[in-house]
Structure formats: structure tokens, C-alpha cells
Amino acid sequence: MNDDKVIRKLEVLEEYCETKVPNFSLPKKFSFNWFVSWESSSLGLEKISKSLGSIRSDGYLRGRVNHALSESEAIRQAVEELDVSTEREYKKIKLENEQLKRQRSHLAQSVYELMLEVEELRSRLGVQQAQFADRQKIKQWANSDG
């Protein structure tokens, strides 16, 4: 019965080692003391005694427990380092995003100002074309009169 509790805990740890995704709250360190006192009602895990024969230093499950704990600890540290680098990358991208937003705002203002300038130039061009057409008519009238 108690060996079943140990095996259940091992299965949960080994699943964590395979998937790298914990379905339990991670300890600060995966240790033997943590392992025996680890309990989770949602996972069906209960505390076990350190003096349990199968997990004593010469017990048949102790090697498997030690291996699962050391592998879990290595994964926890690697994920923690990855989280730090991911957070650094996130901050870098967030800063770049803010700079791009400011740049977009300045560009939008420039585009607006250029649109106003284009409208003004169209208007002036229209006036100039009308004036040119008027001059051409006047020349035409002057030539037809004389």
C-alpha cells in the first residue's frame, strides 16, 4: 500500500520529466524530504514515511526516487533559466513595440500633413489651370478680333 503511494508520486514526477509541464506546484528544490512530505489531494498524493523500507537508502525504489528527483531538479532549473531569458526577450520586444508605436504616431502625423499639402497643391494647380485656360481664351479672342 505504501509502495503504491511512492510509485504514484514517482509517476507524477516522471510525467513532469517527460512533458516539462508540471501539474503541481514546483518546490524551491526537489529533495528527498520534499518528496516524502509532498501531498496533493487533486493528484491523489499523500505523505509517506522516510523509514519506509522501499525508499530507504538500500530500498528497491530509492534509486528511482533519486533519479526522478535529480532529473526533476535539472528540468526545474533549466525552465527557470529559460523563463529568465524569455522574460528578457519579452522586455526587449515590448520596448521595441513602444518605439514602433511612437514611430507610427510620428509617421501618421507626417502622412496627415502631406495629405493637407497635396490638397493645397491640387487646389493651386486647379487655380493655375483655370488661369491658364482664361489666358488662352483671351489670346484666342484677341487673335479673332484683330
mmCIF file of C-alpha atoms in Angstrom, residues 8-110:
data_model
loop_
_atom_site.group_PDB
_atom_site.id
_atom_site.type_symbol
_atom_site.label_atom_id
_atom_site.label_comp_id
_atom_site.label_asym_id
_atom_site.label_seq_id
_atom_site.Cartn_x
_atom_site.Cartn_y
_atom_site.Cartn_z
ATOM 1 C CA ARG A 8 2.210 7.206 -7.689
ATOM 2 C CA LYS A 9 4.495 10.088 -6.683
ATOM 3 C CA LEU A 10 7.211 8.729 -8.977
ATOM 4 C CA GLU A 11 4.770 8.520 -11.871
ATOM 5 C CA VAL A 12 3.798 12.181 -11.402
ATOM 6 C CA LEU A 13 7.459 13.240 -11.266
ATOM 7 C CA GLU A 14 8.361 11.121 -14.287
ATOM 8 C CA GLU A 15 5.475 12.648 -16.223
ATOM 9 C CA TYR A 16 6.856 16.091 -15.346
ATOM 10 C CA CYS A 17 10.271 14.993 -16.605
ATOM 11 C CA GLU A 18 8.759 13.847 -19.900
ATOM 12 C CA THR A 19 6.450 16.792 -20.566
ATOM 13 C CA LYS A 20 8.405 19.568 -18.771
ATOM 14 C CA VAL A 21 4.985 20.868 -17.693
ATOM 15 C CA PRO A 22 4.133 20.456 -14.013
ATOM 16 C CA ASN A 23 0.628 19.630 -12.920
ATOM 17 C CA PHE A 24 1.620 20.501 -9.350
ATOM 18 C CA SER A 25 3.268 23.500 -7.711
ATOM 19 C CA LEU A 26 7.021 23.288 -8.048
ATOM 20 C CA PRO A 27 9.130 23.263 -4.898
ATOM 21 C CA LYS A 28 12.134 25.540 -4.468
ATOM 22 C CA LYS A 29 14.209 22.390 -4.707
ATOM 23 C CA PHE A 30 13.355 18.772 -5.462
ATOM 24 C CA SER A 31 14.708 16.954 -2.411
ATOM 25 C CA PHE A 32 14.053 13.667 -0.685
ATOM 26 C CA ASN A 33 12.471 15.496 2.278
ATOM 27 C CA TRP A 34 10.169 17.332 -0.119
ATOM 28 C CA PHE A 35 9.296 14.031 -1.832
ATOM 29 C CA VAL A 36 8.209 12.250 1.362
ATOM 30 C CA SER A 37 6.188 15.228 2.634
ATOM 31 C CA TRP A 38 4.676 16.026 -0.796
ATOM 32 C CA GLU A 39 0.919 15.704 -0.812
ATOM 33 C CA SER A 40 -1.736 16.749 -3.257
ATOM 34 C CA SER A 41 -5.365 15.799 -2.991
ATOM 35 C CA SER A 42 -6.000 16.647 -6.646
ATOM 36 C CA LEU A 43 -3.276 14.207 -7.726
ATOM 37 C CA GLY A 44 -4.045 11.633 -5.040
ATOM 38 C CA LEU A 45 -0.665 12.013 -3.335
ATOM 39 C CA GLU A 46 -0.162 11.532 0.376
ATOM 40 C CA LYS A 47 2.723 11.986 2.791
ATOM 41 C CA ILE A 48 4.871 8.934 3.304
ATOM 42 C CA SER A 49 7.340 7.966 5.986
ATOM 43 C CA LYS A 50 11.083 8.279 5.370
ATOM 44 C CA SER A 51 11.552 4.993 7.157
ATOM 45 C CA LEU A 52 9.542 3.115 4.536
ATOM 46 C CA GLY A 53 11.721 0.156 3.532
ATOM 47 C CA SER A 54 11.381 0.640 -0.225
ATOM 48 C CA ILE A 55 12.762 4.210 -0.106
ATOM 49 C CA ARG A 56 15.475 3.770 2.493
ATOM 50 C CA SER A 57 18.995 4.150 1.169
ATOM 51 C CA ASP A 58 19.096 0.422 0.332
ATOM 52 C CA GLY A 59 15.432 0.197 -0.724
ATOM 53 C CA TYR A 60 14.474 -1.050 -4.177
ATOM 54 C CA LEU A 61 12.706 2.233 -5.108
ATOM 55 C CA ARG A 62 15.351 4.624 -3.714
ATOM 56 C CA GLY A 63 17.402 4.703 -6.913
ATOM 57 C CA ARG A 64 14.327 5.505 -8.972
ATOM 58 C CA VAL A 65 13.321 8.205 -6.457
ATOM 59 C CA ASN A 66 16.805 9.767 -6.523
ATOM 60 C CA HIS A 67 16.894 9.693 -10.313
ATOM 61 C CA ALA A 68 13.432 11.264 -10.638
ATOM 62 C CA LEU A 69 14.314 13.957 -8.115
ATOM 63 C CA SER A 70 17.625 14.864 -9.749
ATOM 64 C CA GLU A 71 16.092 14.889 -13.232
ATOM 65 C CA SER A 72 13.165 16.992 -11.991
ATOM 66 C CA GLU A 73 15.552 19.440 -10.344
ATOM 67 C CA ALA A 74 17.595 19.765 -13.532
ATOM 68 C CA ILE A 75 14.432 20.436 -15.540
ATOM 69 C CA ARG A 76 13.184 22.977 -12.993
ATOM 70 C CA GLN A 77 16.493 24.866 -13.171
ATOM 71 C CA ALA A 78 16.571 24.768 -16.978
ATOM 72 C CA VAL A 79 12.991 26.048 -17.213
ATOM 73 C CA GLU A 80 13.768 28.748 -14.660
ATOM 74 C CA GLU A 81 16.761 29.911 -16.744
ATOM 75 C CA LEU A 82 14.618 29.774 -19.869
ATOM 76 C CA ASP A 83 11.959 31.846 -18.112
ATOM 77 C CA VAL A 84 14.580 34.488 -17.267
ATOM 78 C CA SER A 85 15.837 34.668 -20.852
ATOM 79 C CA THR A 86 12.265 34.651 -22.149
ATOM 80 C CA GLU A 87 11.421 37.499 -19.812
ATOM 81 C CA ARG A 88 14.470 39.437 -21.053
ATOM 82 C CA GLU A 89 13.366 38.832 -24.642
ATOM 83 C CA TYR A 90 9.812 39.892 -23.738
ATOM 84 C CA LYS A 91 11.059 43.165 -22.235
ATOM 85 C CA LYS A 92 13.213 43.804 -25.310
ATOM 86 C CA ILE A 93 10.268 43.179 -27.650
ATOM 87 C CA LYS A 94 7.976 45.322 -25.505
ATOM 88 C CA LEU A 95 10.466 48.218 -25.658
ATOM 89 C CA GLU A 96 10.792 47.795 -29.415
ATOM 90 C CA ASN A 97 6.985 47.776 -29.681
ATOM 91 C CA GLU A 98 6.766 51.075 -27.778
ATOM 92 C CA GLN A 99 9.364 52.614 -30.088
ATOM 93 C CA LEU A 100 7.441 51.396 -33.129
ATOM 94 C CA LYS A 101 4.207 52.846 -31.741
ATOM 95 C CA ARG A 102 5.888 56.244 -31.304
ATOM 96 C CA GLN A 103 7.354 55.987 -34.793
ATOM 97 C CA ARG A 104 3.923 55.065 -36.187
ATOM 98 C CA SER A 105 2.389 58.082 -34.483
ATOM 99 C CA HIS A 106 5.018 60.404 -35.979
ATOM 100 C CA LEU A 107 4.563 58.817 -39.401
ATOM 101 C CA ALA A 108 0.783 59.167 -39.173
ATOM 102 C CA GLN A 109 1.214 62.862 -38.390
ATOM 103 C CA SER A 110 3.580 63.229 -41.352
#
